[in-house]
mmCIF file of C-alpha atoms and ligand atoms in Angstrom:
data_model
loop_
_atom_site.group_PDB
_atom_site.id
_atom_site.type_symbol
_atom_site.label_atom_id
_atom_site.label_comp_id
_atom_site.label_asym_id
_atom_site.label_seq_id
_atom_site.Cartn_x
_atom_site.Cartn_y
_atom_site.Cartn_z
ATOM 1 C CA MET T 1 -6.121 -15.228 -30.670
ATOM 2 C CA ALA T 2 -4.488 -12.714 -28.465
ATOM 3 C CA SER T 3 -2.724 -14.432 -25.202
ATOM 4 C CA HIS T 4 -4.588 -12.217 -22.916
ATOM 5 C CA THR T 5 -7.703 -10.238 -22.798
ATOM 6 C CA VAL T 6 -7.616 -7.107 -20.778
ATOM 7 C CA THR T 7 -10.495 -4.371 -20.067
ATOM 8 C CA LEU T 8 -9.125 -1.007 -20.824
ATOM 9 C CA ILE T 9 -11.140 1.975 -19.028
ATOM 10 C CA PRO T 10 -10.185 5.209 -20.632
ATOM 11 C CA GLY T 11 -11.817 7.376 -18.120
ATOM 12 C CA ASP T 12 -11.981 11.026 -18.632
ATOM 13 C CA GLY T 13 -9.847 14.316 -18.380
ATOM 14 C CA ILE T 14 -6.411 13.128 -19.399
ATOM 15 C CA GLY T 15 -7.358 9.558 -19.158
ATOM 16 C CA PRO T 16 -8.093 8.999 -23.005
ATOM 17 C CA GLU T 17 -4.584 10.553 -23.751
ATOM 18 C CA THR T 18 -2.810 8.583 -21.262
ATOM 19 C CA THR T 19 -4.266 5.587 -21.922
ATOM 20 C CA ALA T 20 -4.152 5.812 -25.880
ATOM 21 C CA ALA T 21 0.009 6.354 -25.014
ATOM 22 C CA MET T 22 -0.063 3.187 -22.796
ATOM 23 C CA ARG T 23 -1.754 0.992 -25.335
ATOM 24 C CA ARG T 24 0.724 2.054 -28.074
ATOM 25 C CA VAL T 25 3.701 1.391 -25.597
ATOM 26 C CA VAL T 26 2.109 -1.895 -24.698
ATOM 27 C CA GLU T 27 1.803 -2.952 -28.172
ATOM 28 C CA ALA T 28 5.414 -2.179 -29.054
ATOM 29 C CA SER T 29 6.730 -3.933 -26.131
ATOM 30 C CA GLY T 30 5.715 -7.290 -27.537
ATOM 31 C CA ALA T 31 2.944 -8.202 -25.448
ATOM 32 C CA ASP T 32 -0.194 -9.895 -27.109
ATOM 33 C CA ILE T 33 -3.240 -8.271 -25.617
ATOM 34 C CA ALA T 34 -6.554 -7.832 -26.850
ATOM 35 C CA TRP T 35 -8.297 -4.835 -25.606
ATOM 36 C CA GLU T 36 -11.759 -4.460 -24.581
ATOM 37 C CA VAL T 37 -12.879 -1.155 -24.048
ATOM 38 C CA ALA T 38 -15.251 -0.305 -21.353
ATOM 39 C CA GLU T 39 -16.585 3.115 -20.330
ATOM 40 C CA ALA T 40 -16.786 4.943 -17.042
ATOM 41 C CA GLY T 41 -17.019 8.710 -16.177
ATOM 42 C CA ALA T 42 -19.044 11.790 -15.564
ATOM 43 C CA HIS T 43 -19.967 11.705 -19.595
ATOM 44 C CA LEU T 44 -22.025 8.848 -19.029
ATOM 45 C CA MET T 45 -24.346 10.212 -16.587
ATOM 46 C CA ALA T 46 -26.678 11.672 -19.243
ATOM 47 C CA GLU T 47 -27.301 8.355 -20.750
ATOM 48 C CA HIS T 48 -26.881 5.658 -18.134
ATOM 49 C CA GLY T 49 -27.750 7.653 -14.960
ATOM 50 C CA THR T 50 -24.536 6.510 -13.412
ATOM 51 C CA PRO T 51 -20.603 7.154 -14.151
ATOM 52 C CA LEU T 52 -19.938 3.466 -13.852
ATOM 53 C CA PRO T 53 -22.451 1.276 -15.852
ATOM 54 C CA ALA T 54 -23.096 -2.611 -14.903
ATOM 55 C CA SER T 55 -21.746 -3.587 -18.113
ATOM 56 C CA THR T 56 -18.187 -2.011 -17.432
ATOM 57 C CA VAL T 57 -18.046 -3.713 -13.750
ATOM 58 C CA GLU T 58 -19.330 -7.139 -15.930
ATOM 59 C CA ALA T 59 -16.236 -6.452 -18.562
ATOM 60 C CA VAL T 60 -13.803 -6.387 -15.734
ATOM 61 C CA LYS T 61 -15.341 -9.488 -14.125
ATOM 62 C CA ARG T 62 -15.125 -11.314 -17.370
ATOM 63 C CA ASN T 63 -11.523 -10.799 -18.212
ATOM 64 C CA LYS T 64 -10.215 -10.467 -14.378
ATOM 65 C CA VAL T 65 -7.854 -7.748 -15.310
ATOM 66 C CA ALA T 66 -8.075 -4.025 -16.141
ATOM 67 C CA ILE T 67 -6.513 -0.984 -16.741
ATOM 68 C CA LYS T 68 -8.057 2.515 -16.246
ATOM 69 C CA GLY T 69 -7.555 5.843 -16.792
ATOM 70 C CA PRO T 70 -8.623 8.800 -14.084
ATOM 71 C CA VAL T 71 -12.110 9.220 -13.661
ATOM 72 C CA THR T 72 -13.473 12.986 -12.245
ATOM 73 C CA THR T 73 -15.269 12.867 -9.024
ATOM 74 C CA PRO T 74 -17.266 16.272 -8.359
ATOM 75 C CA VAL T 75 -15.882 17.696 -4.968
ATOM 76 C CA GLY T 76 -18.495 17.864 -1.821
ATOM 77 C CA THR T 77 -21.853 16.820 -3.928
ATOM 78 C CA GLY T 78 -22.794 14.744 -7.028
ATOM 79 C CA PHE T 79 -22.071 11.215 -7.314
ATOM 80 C CA ARG T 80 -19.576 8.968 -5.484
ATOM 81 C CA SER T 81 -16.313 8.262 -6.701
ATOM 82 C CA VAL T 82 -16.116 5.627 -9.470
ATOM 83 C CA ASN T 83 -12.871 4.476 -8.352
ATOM 84 C CA VAL T 84 -14.279 3.627 -4.908
ATOM 85 C CA ALA T 85 -17.510 1.941 -6.383
ATOM 86 C CA LEU T 86 -15.071 -0.197 -8.589
ATOM 87 C CA ARG T 87 -12.859 -1.110 -5.580
ATOM 88 C CA LYS T 88 -15.976 -2.022 -3.838
ATOM 89 C CA ALA T 89 -17.907 -3.937 -6.242
ATOM 90 C CA LEU T 90 -14.817 -6.061 -7.271
ATOM 91 C CA ASP T 91 -13.452 -6.455 -3.557
ATOM 92 C CA LEU T 92 -10.087 -4.997 -4.670
ATOM 93 C CA TYR T 93 -8.743 -4.851 -1.051
ATOM 94 C CA VAL T 94 -5.533 -3.765 -1.787
ATOM 95 C CA CYS T 95 -3.842 -0.662 -3.266
ATOM 96 C CA LEU T 96 -0.201 -1.058 -4.383
ATOM 97 C CA ARG T 97 1.794 1.758 -5.297
ATOM 98 C CA PRO T 98 5.332 1.182 -6.019
ATOM 99 C CA VAL T 99 7.442 4.466 -5.349
ATOM 100 C CA LEU T 100 10.940 4.385 -7.307
ATOM 101 C CA SER T 101 13.149 7.200 -8.224
ATOM 102 C CA ILE T 102 13.853 7.657 -11.872
ATOM 103 C CA PRO T 103 16.922 9.353 -12.527
ATOM 104 C CA GLY T 104 16.140 12.648 -14.810
ATOM 105 C CA ALA T 105 12.594 12.803 -13.528
ATOM 106 C CA GLY T 106 13.461 15.972 -11.000
ATOM 107 C CA GLY T 107 12.962 13.866 -7.877
ATOM 108 C CA ARG T 108 14.008 15.582 -4.622
ATOM 109 C CA TYR T 109 15.699 12.058 -3.934
ATOM 110 C CA ASP T 110 17.520 9.502 -6.441
ATOM 111 C CA ASP T 111 17.526 6.535 -3.913
ATOM 112 C CA VAL T 112 13.635 6.075 -2.906
ATOM 113 C CA ASP T 113 12.631 2.346 -3.661
ATOM 114 C CA LEU T 114 9.664 1.558 -1.437
ATOM 115 C CA VAL T 115 6.219 -0.003 -1.960
ATOM 116 C CA ILE T 116 2.882 1.544 -0.642
ATOM 117 C CA VAL T 117 0.191 -1.090 0.202
ATOM 118 C CA ARG T 118 -2.856 0.762 1.201
ATOM 119 C CA GLU T 119 -6.090 -0.856 2.685
ATOM 120 C CA ASN T 120 -8.508 -0.255 0.008
ATOM 121 C CA SER T 121 -11.936 -1.099 1.590
ATOM 122 C CA GLU T 122 -12.793 0.607 4.444
ATOM 123 C CA ASP T 123 -11.616 3.590 6.873
ATOM 124 C CA LEU T 124 -13.237 7.113 5.796
ATOM 125 C CA TYR T 125 -13.532 5.899 2.324
ATOM 126 C CA ALA T 126 -16.453 3.541 3.093
ATOM 127 C CA GLY T 127 -18.583 5.910 1.768
ATOM 128 C CA VAL T 128 -20.749 6.035 5.084
ATOM 129 C CA GLU T 129 -21.648 9.573 5.323
ATOM 130 C CA PHE T 130 -24.344 11.315 6.840
ATOM 131 C CA GLU T 131 -25.336 14.913 5.765
ATOM 132 C CA ALA T 132 -25.402 18.131 8.279
ATOM 133 C CA GLY T 133 -29.040 18.472 9.761
ATOM 134 C CA SER T 134 -30.171 15.126 8.396
ATOM 135 C CA ALA T 135 -32.468 12.896 10.633
ATOM 136 C CA ALA T 136 -29.794 10.063 10.497
ATOM 137 C CA ALA T 137 -27.084 12.733 11.681
ATOM 138 C CA ARG T 138 -29.200 14.051 14.447
ATOM 139 C CA LYS T 139 -29.891 10.579 15.419
ATOM 140 C CA LEU T 140 -26.230 9.818 15.819
ATOM 141 C CA ILE T 141 -25.042 12.972 17.557
ATOM 142 C CA ALA T 142 -28.106 11.964 20.366
ATOM 143 C CA LEU T 143 -26.870 8.599 20.589
ATOM 144 C CA CYS T 144 -23.229 9.848 21.217
ATOM 145 C CA GLU T 145 -24.589 12.297 24.056
ATOM 146 C CA GLU T 146 -26.450 9.180 25.388
ATOM 147 C CA GLU T 147 -23.576 7.069 25.656
ATOM 148 C CA GLY T 148 -21.319 9.636 26.896
ATOM 149 C CA ALA T 149 -19.012 9.337 23.781
ATOM 150 C CA GLY T 150 -18.742 13.177 23.614
ATOM 151 C CA THR T 151 -20.500 16.145 22.224
ATOM 152 C CA ILE T 152 -20.984 16.780 18.575
ATOM 153 C CA ARG T 153 -22.044 19.968 17.449
ATOM 154 C CA PRO T 154 -25.870 20.014 16.204
ATOM 155 C CA ASP T 155 -24.791 21.351 12.719
ATOM 156 C CA SER T 156 -22.163 18.614 12.094
ATOM 157 C CA GLY T 157 -21.489 16.299 8.879
ATOM 158 C CA ILE T 158 -20.524 13.068 9.963
ATOM 159 C CA SER T 159 -18.359 10.557 8.110
ATOM 160 C CA ILE T 160 -17.966 7.000 9.410
ATOM 161 C CA LYS T 161 -14.571 5.607 9.947
ATOM 162 C CA PRO T 162 -15.074 1.910 10.140
ATOM 163 C CA ILE T 163 -11.659 -0.087 10.670
ATOM 164 C CA SER T 164 -12.177 -4.009 10.941
ATOM 165 C CA THR T 165 -9.651 -6.669 12.387
ATOM 166 C CA ALA T 166 -10.434 -8.899 9.534
ATOM 167 C CA ALA T 167 -9.390 -6.233 6.666
ATOM 168 C CA SER T 168 -6.720 -5.100 8.903
ATOM 169 C CA GLU T 169 -5.217 -8.353 9.367
ATOM 170 C CA ARG T 170 -5.407 -9.113 5.540
ATOM 171 C CA ILE T 171 -3.979 -5.925 4.377
ATOM 172 C CA VAL T 172 -0.820 -6.494 6.583
ATOM 173 C CA ARG T 173 -0.751 -10.115 5.475
ATOM 174 C CA TYR T 174 -0.617 -8.915 1.798
ATOM 175 C CA ALA T 175 2.412 -6.448 2.828
ATOM 176 C CA PHE T 176 4.340 -9.204 4.608
ATOM 177 C CA ASP T 177 3.637 -11.767 1.614
ATOM 178 C CA TYR T 178 4.662 -9.041 -1.049
ATOM 179 C CA ALA T 179 7.798 -8.582 0.929
ATOM 180 C CA GLU T 180 8.675 -11.826 1.173
ATOM 181 C CA LYS T 181 7.977 -12.552 -2.686
ATOM 182 C CA HIS T 182 10.152 -9.513 -3.672
ATOM 183 C CA GLY T 183 12.850 -9.931 -1.303
ATOM 184 C CA ARG T 184 12.125 -6.999 0.818
ATOM 185 C CA ALA T 185 13.525 -6.854 4.332
ATOM 186 C CA GLN T 186 11.016 -4.553 6.180
ATOM 187 C CA VAL T 187 7.342 -3.718 6.660
ATOM 188 C CA THR T 188 6.268 -0.572 8.312
ATOM 189 C CA ALA T 189 2.690 -0.001 9.634
ATOM 190 C CA VAL T 190 1.573 3.689 9.580
ATOM 191 C CA HIS T 191 -1.180 4.872 12.243
ATOM 192 C CA LYS T 192 -2.516 7.208 14.496
ATOM 193 C CA ALA T 193 -3.284 4.872 17.255
ATOM 194 C CA ASN T 194 -2.485 7.327 20.232
ATOM 195 C CA ILE T 195 -5.437 9.480 19.071
ATOM 196 C CA MET T 196 -8.098 7.121 17.543
ATOM 197 C CA LYS T 197 -7.541 4.010 19.797
ATOM 198 C CA HIS T 198 -10.826 1.887 18.517
ATOM 199 C CA THR T 199 -9.782 2.278 14.809
ATOM 200 C CA ASP T 200 -6.184 2.860 14.139
ATOM 201 C CA GLY T 201 -5.415 1.163 17.476
ATOM 202 C CA LEU T 202 -7.104 -1.736 16.369
ATOM 203 C CA PHE T 203 -5.257 -1.429 12.818
ATOM 204 C CA LEU T 204 -1.766 -1.451 14.895
ATOM 205 C CA ARG T 205 -2.942 -4.272 17.344
ATOM 206 C CA ALA T 206 -3.926 -6.572 14.018
ATOM 207 C CA ALA T 207 -0.473 -5.363 12.520
ATOM 208 C CA ARG T 208 1.576 -6.188 15.402
ATOM 209 C CA ASP T 209 -0.373 -9.720 15.650
ATOM 210 C CA VAL T 210 0.291 -10.571 12.048
ATOM 211 C CA ALA T 211 4.102 -9.527 12.230
ATOM 212 C CA ALA T 212 4.509 -11.564 15.543
ATOM 213 C CA ALA T 213 2.995 -14.671 13.800
ATOM 214 C CA ARG T 214 5.486 -14.491 10.758
ATOM 215 C CA GLU T 215 8.454 -16.058 10.123
ATOM 216 C CA GLY T 216 10.831 -15.483 7.686
ATOM 217 C CA GLY T 217 12.794 -12.657 8.977
ATOM 218 C CA ILE T 218 11.079 -9.641 7.731
ATOM 219 C CA ALA T 219 11.493 -6.902 10.216
ATOM 220 C CA PHE T 220 8.555 -5.001 11.436
ATOM 221 C CA ASP T 221 8.438 -1.141 12.275
ATOM 222 C CA GLU T 222 5.528 1.093 13.195
ATOM 223 C CA ARG T 223 5.293 4.738 12.776
ATOM 224 C CA ILE T 224 2.532 7.333 13.824
ATOM 225 C CA VAL T 225 1.318 8.975 10.506
ATOM 226 C CA ASP T 226 2.549 12.671 11.009
ATOM 227 C CA ALA T 227 6.106 11.397 12.017
ATOM 228 C CA PHE T 228 5.899 9.291 8.855
ATOM 229 C CA CYS T 229 5.241 12.182 6.980
ATOM 230 C CA MET T 230 8.105 14.025 8.506
ATOM 231 C CA ASN T 231 10.375 10.952 8.209
ATOM 232 C CA MET T 232 9.440 10.471 4.422
ATOM 233 C CA VAL T 233 10.410 14.064 3.527
ATOM 234 C CA ALA T 234 13.518 14.083 5.369
ATOM 235 C CA ASP T 235 14.848 10.460 4.427
ATOM 236 C CA PRO T 236 12.586 8.189 2.371
ATOM 237 C CA ALA T 237 15.219 5.915 1.592
ATOM 238 C CA GLN T 238 14.625 4.351 5.123
ATOM 239 C CA PHE T 239 11.373 2.967 4.217
ATOM 240 C CA ASP T 240 10.883 -0.309 2.294
ATOM 241 C CA VAL T 241 7.276 -2.004 2.274
ATOM 242 C CA VAL T 242 4.747 0.595 3.959
ATOM 243 C CA VAL T 243 1.399 -0.744 5.174
ATOM 244 C CA PHE T 244 -1.417 1.928 5.679
ATOM 245 C CA PRO T 245 -5.113 2.291 6.615
ATOM 246 C CA ASN T 246 -7.019 3.490 3.486
ATOM 247 C CA LEU T 247 -6.801 7.635 4.058
ATOM 248 C CA TYR T 248 -3.139 7.770 5.256
ATOM 249 C CA GLY T 249 -2.258 5.588 2.449
ATOM 250 C CA ASP T 250 -3.933 8.050 -0.326
ATOM 251 C CA ILE T 251 -2.196 10.878 1.293
ATOM 252 C CA ALA T 252 1.102 9.241 1.459
ATOM 253 C CA SER T 253 0.881 8.027 -2.208
ATOM 254 C CA ASP T 254 0.793 11.602 -3.649
ATOM 255 C CA LEU T 255 3.331 12.652 -0.941
ATOM 256 C CA ALA T 256 5.705 9.989 -2.030
ATOM 257 C CA ALA T 257 5.105 10.645 -5.625
ATOM 258 C CA GLY T 258 5.910 14.368 -4.986
ATOM 259 C CA LEU T 259 9.382 13.196 -4.020
ATOM 260 C CA VAL T 260 10.625 11.057 -6.667
ATOM 261 C CA GLY T 261 9.124 13.672 -9.545
ATOM 262 C CA GLY T 262 5.635 13.916 -9.263
ATOM 263 C CA LEU T 263 2.253 12.467 -10.068
ATOM 264 C CA GLY T 264 3.105 11.921 -13.640
ATOM 265 C CA ILE T 265 5.395 9.140 -12.860
ATOM 266 C CA ALA T 266 3.716 7.353 -10.028
ATOM 267 C CA PRO T 267 1.819 3.713 -11.085
ATOM 268 C CA GLY T 268 -0.531 1.802 -9.249
ATOM 269 C CA ALA T 269 -3.095 -1.234 -8.939
ATOM 270 C CA ASN T 270 -6.107 -2.138 -7.044
ATOM 271 C CA ILE T 271 -5.674 -5.916 -6.334
ATOM 272 C CA GLY T 272 -8.157 -8.393 -4.863
ATOM 273 C CA ASP T 273 -8.241 -12.371 -4.879
ATOM 274 C CA GLU T 274 -9.876 -12.480 -8.149
ATOM 275 C CA TYR T 275 -9.620 -9.268 -10.099
ATOM 276 C CA ALA T 276 -6.892 -6.476 -10.595
ATOM 277 C CA VAL T 277 -7.315 -3.008 -11.790
ATOM 278 C CA PHE T 278 -4.277 -0.953 -12.703
ATOM 279 C CA GLU T 279 -4.331 2.766 -12.717
ATOM 280 C CA ALA T 280 -2.063 5.717 -11.892
ATOM 281 C CA VAL T 281 -2.109 7.334 -8.522
ATOM 282 C CA HIS T 282 -2.981 10.622 -10.486
ATOM 283 C CA GLY T 283 -6.514 11.896 -11.112
ATOM 284 C CA SER T 284 -8.169 13.286 -14.424
ATOM 285 C CA ALA T 285 -5.783 16.675 -14.338
ATOM 286 C CA PRO T 286 -8.793 18.776 -15.787
ATOM 287 C CA ASP T 287 -6.254 21.768 -16.111
ATOM 288 C CA ILE T 288 -4.534 19.948 -18.748
ATOM 289 C CA ALA T 289 -6.862 17.468 -20.140
ATOM 290 C CA GLY T 290 -7.326 17.570 -23.926
ATOM 291 C CA GLN T 291 -4.255 19.493 -24.748
ATOM 292 C CA ASN T 292 -1.734 16.661 -25.370
ATOM 293 C CA LYS T 293 0.328 17.725 -22.156
ATOM 294 C CA ALA T 294 -0.114 14.876 -19.912
ATOM 295 C CA ASN T 295 2.821 12.662 -18.768
ATOM 296 C CA PRO T 296 1.838 9.120 -19.479
ATOM 297 C CA THR T 297 4.525 7.633 -17.441
ATOM 298 C CA ALA T 298 2.334 6.540 -14.655
ATOM 299 C CA GLN T 299 -0.020 4.900 -16.865
ATOM 300 C CA VAL T 300 2.757 3.164 -18.814
ATOM 301 C CA LEU T 301 4.326 1.915 -15.542
ATOM 302 C CA SER T 302 0.826 0.877 -14.391
ATOM 303 C CA ALA T 303 0.576 -1.233 -17.632
ATOM 304 C CA ALA T 304 4.154 -2.595 -16.708
ATOM 305 C CA MET T 305 2.820 -3.665 -13.394
ATOM 306 C CA MET T 306 -0.120 -5.250 -15.058
ATOM 307 C CA LEU T 307 2.201 -7.258 -17.525
ATOM 308 C CA ASP T 308 4.120 -8.429 -14.600
ATOM 309 C CA HIS T 309 0.531 -9.757 -13.244
ATOM 310 C CA LEU T 310 -0.082 -11.715 -16.457
ATOM 311 C CA GLY T 311 3.211 -13.002 -16.684
ATOM 312 C CA GLU T 312 4.471 -11.090 -19.445
ATOM 313 C CA LEU T 313 7.968 -10.256 -17.339
ATOM 314 C CA GLU T 314 10.121 -9.488 -20.425
ATOM 315 C CA ALA T 315 7.548 -7.107 -22.073
ATOM 316 C CA ALA T 316 7.185 -5.398 -18.739
ATOM 317 C CA GLU T 317 10.732 -5.177 -18.149
ATOM 318 C CA ARG T 318 11.155 -3.651 -21.927
ATOM 319 C CA ILE T 319 8.884 -1.105 -21.075
ATOM 320 C CA ARG T 320 10.564 -0.020 -17.372
ATOM 321 C CA ARG T 321 14.120 -0.021 -19.213
ATOM 322 C CA ALA T 322 12.507 2.268 -22.075
ATOM 323 C CA VAL T 323 11.177 4.764 -19.576
ATOM 324 C CA ARG T 324 14.458 4.606 -17.596
ATOM 325 C CA ALA T 325 16.294 5.394 -20.909
ATOM 326 C CA VAL T 326 14.154 8.327 -22.375
ATOM 327 C CA TYR T 327 14.339 9.767 -18.725
ATOM 328 C CA ALA T 328 18.538 9.513 -18.540
ATOM 329 C CA GLU T 329 18.508 11.010 -21.962
ATOM 330 C CA GLY T 330 16.235 14.060 -21.120
ATOM 331 C CA ALA T 331 15.820 15.415 -24.844
ATOM 332 C CA CYS T 332 12.056 14.480 -24.915
ATOM 333 C CA LEU T 333 10.137 15.078 -21.519
ATOM 334 C CA THR T 334 6.809 16.475 -20.709
ATOM 335 C CA GLY T 335 6.066 19.860 -19.110
ATOM 336 C CA ASP T 336 5.513 18.616 -15.460
ATOM 337 C CA ILE T 337 9.065 16.958 -15.753
ATOM 338 C CA ARG T 338 10.319 19.978 -17.300
ATOM 339 C CA LYS T 339 9.020 22.008 -14.234
ATOM 340 C CA ALA T 340 10.379 19.373 -11.603
ATOM 341 C CA THR T 341 13.726 19.656 -13.116
ATOM 342 C CA GLY T 342 13.887 23.363 -13.499
ATOM 343 C CA CYS T 343 14.994 22.918 -17.307
ATOM 344 C CA ASP T 344 13.884 25.384 -19.387
ATOM 345 C CA GLN T 345 13.751 23.217 -22.582
ATOM 346 C CA LEU T 346 10.895 23.022 -24.604
ATOM 347 C CA ALA T 347 8.331 20.398 -23.016
ATOM 348 C CA ALA T 348 7.366 17.163 -25.291
ATOM 349 C CA SER T 349 4.008 16.621 -25.911
ATOM 350 C CA CYS T 350 2.110 13.314 -24.409
ATOM 351 C CA THR T 351 2.450 12.071 -28.297
ATOM 352 C CA GLU T 352 5.959 13.069 -28.860
ATOM 353 C CA PHE T 353 7.043 11.565 -25.496
ATOM 354 C CA THR T 354 5.173 8.419 -26.159
ATOM 355 C CA ASP T 355 7.013 8.340 -29.607
ATOM 356 C CA ALA T 356 10.371 8.384 -27.788
ATOM 357 C CA LEU T 357 9.279 5.411 -25.468
ATOM 358 C CA ILE T 358 8.319 3.253 -28.448
ATOM 359 C CA ALA T 359 11.634 4.419 -30.038
ATOM 360 C CA ALA T 360 13.683 3.302 -26.901
ATOM 361 C CA ILE T 361 11.921 0.048 -26.847
ATOM 362 C CA GLY T 362 13.093 -0.628 -30.443
ATOM 363 C CA THR T 363 16.744 0.377 -30.036
ATOM 364 C CA LEU T 364 16.992 -1.532 -26.607
ATOM 365 C CA GLU T 365 16.554 -4.756 -28.104
HETATM 366 P P1 NAI J 1 -4.769 15.395 -10.166
HETATM 367 O O1 NAI J 1 -3.865 14.282 -10.059
HETATM 368 O O2 NAI J 1 -5.964 15.226 -11.435
HETATM 369 O O3 NAI J 1 -4.036 16.598 -10.568
HETATM 370 C C1 NAI J 1 -2.963 17.199 -9.522
HETATM 371 C C2 NAI J 1 -1.949 17.755 -10.412
HETATM 372 O O4 NAI J 1 -1.242 16.975 -11.009
HETATM 373 C C3 NAI J 1 -2.709 18.623 -11.435
HETATM 374 O O5 NAI J 1 -1.751 20.064 -11.570
HETATM 375 C C4 NAI J 1 -2.317 18.149 -12.710
HETATM 376 O O6 NAI J 1 -2.079 18.926 -13.975
HETATM 377 C C5 NAI J 1 -1.108 17.451 -12.513
HETATM 378 N N1 NAI J 1 -0.967 16.019 -13.089
HETATM 379 C C6 NAI J 1 -1.716 15.045 -12.791
HETATM 380 N N2 NAI J 1 -1.481 13.809 -13.310
HETATM 381 C C7 NAI J 1 -0.678 14.401 -14.301
HETATM 382 C C8 NAI J 1 -0.096 13.762 -15.508
HETATM 383 N N3 NAI J 1 -0.084 12.452 -15.876
HETATM 384 N N4 NAI J 1 0.889 14.417 -16.238
HETATM 385 C C9 NAI J 1 0.999 16.071 -15.755
HETATM 386 N N5 NAI J 1 0.498 16.610 -15.093
HETATM 387 C C10 NAI J 1 -0.281 15.786 -13.999
HETATM 388 O O7 NAI J 1 -5.545 15.686 -8.929
HETATM 389 P P2 NAI J 1 -6.963 16.631 -8.630
HETATM 390 O O8 NAI J 1 -6.693 17.897 -9.611
HETATM 391 O O9 NAI J 1 -7.142 16.795 -7.126
HETATM 392 O O10 NAI J 1 -8.026 15.833 -9.022
HETATM 393 C C11 NAI J 1 -9.044 16.083 -10.356
HETATM 394 C C12 NAI J 1 -10.071 14.908 -10.421
HETATM 395 O O11 NAI J 1 -9.446 13.541 -10.412
HETATM 396 C C13 NAI J 1 -10.744 14.996 -9.346
HETATM 397 O O12 NAI J 1 -12.349 14.776 -9.644
HETATM 398 C C14 NAI J 1 -10.493 13.833 -8.391
HETATM 399 O O13 NAI J 1 -11.463 13.335 -7.697
HETATM 400 C C15 NAI J 1 -10.080 12.662 -9.487
HETATM 401 N N6 NAI J 1 -9.307 11.640 -9.380
HETATM 402 C C16 NAI J 1 -9.371 10.493 -9.791
HETATM 403 C C17 NAI J 1 -8.545 9.519 -9.458
HETATM 404 C C18 NAI J 1 -8.684 8.272 -10.105
HETATM 405 O O14 NAI J 1 -9.455 8.048 -11.138
HETATM 406 N N7 NAI J 1 -7.864 7.113 -9.852
HETATM 407 C C19 NAI J 1 -7.439 9.654 -8.478
HETATM 408 C C20 NAI J 1 -7.199 10.810 -8.155
HETATM 409 C C21 NAI J 1 -8.307 11.799 -8.484
HETATM 410 MG MG1 MG J 2 -5.154 9.833 -4.370
#
C-alpha cells in the first residue's frame, strides 16, 4: 500500500496537462503516493448539473489532502467559482503562496523570498451578491438611504464585503505561526483601512491586536494596499510574510508572480484545520489549453508544498532542486519563460520540460 493517498483533481483548460506532468515528477521524486482522481469543471455541468460534484468534495474529505489543476469560471454569468466553493465546503481559510525568485526564470528581481498569506473565506469573495434591479438590491438600497449610510444609484448591482474579527484574527495568527515555524522575521498586514473603516479597519485592528499579544520577536508592519503595490514593484525584497484580506491577497499574488517570472512558476495551497488543497496561482489558461505549451512548474512546486505537508521532505527538496537546476541550465524552458527572458531559443513543450525535470531528479542524486 502506498504511504499516502491524495485526491487528484485535474480540472480543465491546461489543468489536465499540468497535473499529468506533476504526477510524473512526484513519481520520479521517490514519494510513494496513491492518486485518487476526482473531477471538477465546466465539462461536468451537462451530466451532474454542477461543476463540483458532491463526490469530489467527499473524496477530498476522505483523503484530507488534494492537489488540483485550475478550473474555468465563466466571467460575469454562469456558475459560481468551483475554487471558491471548494474552499468554503472544506473551510480552507488560508491561502498560502510562497513567492521565490528562480534564477533563469526571467523575473524582474532575483532576490524575492516572501510568503503571501491570504484570508480565504470572506471579504468580497463570500459570494453574497445582488443583481442590479432585483428586489433584494432595491431593498438594500432603500435601507442604506434610511440609515443615512449614503445614496446608491437605483440601477446598481451590489456585492457585500463581510470581514469579521474571528476570521481576521485567525488568518493573522496563522501568518505569525508560519513566520515562527519557518524562521521568518516580519509579518506585514495589508489593508485599506483609511477608506473602509468597518471592514479593512476591523482587519487592521485584529492584526494589531494579534501582533501585540505575540511574543517571540517577529516584527509587525502594516501597509495601505496601493502603497504596498508600489513598494512591491520597487523593492519586493523588503517583504517577508505578508497577510491580506481575500481580494487584495488575490491581486497581490499575481503581482508578485509577475515580478519573479510569471504565473507559470507560482505555487500555492489552500489550508484549513482539517484539509489541504494544493494548487497553482494561475487559472485554466484557455488561450494555450490542449497545445502542450503550459508551464507545469507552478503545479509541480505546489506538489512540493504538498509533499512538505505530508512529511515527505526529501522528495519535496529533490523536486525543488531539479526545478532550480533546469532553470539555471536554461536549455529546456517553456514559452512563457522564453518570453519573460527575451530569449529567442525554441520553447520546450510541457512534456519536454517535464522530461528535463525528471532527468534532473535522476542526476541530482
Ligand atoms: P490565467 O492564469 O488562466 O491566464 C493568464 C495568462 O497567463 C494567460 O495568458 C495564460 O496563458 C498565462 N498562463 C497561466 N498559467 C500558465 C502556465 N502554467 N504556463 C504558461 N502560461 C500560463 O488567468 P485568466 O485568463 O484570467 O483565467 C482563465 C480562467 O481560469 C478563468 O475562468 C478564471 O476564472 C480561472 N481561474 C481559475 C483559478 C483556479 O482554478 N484556481 C485561478 C485563477 C483563474
Ligand atoms: Mg487569482
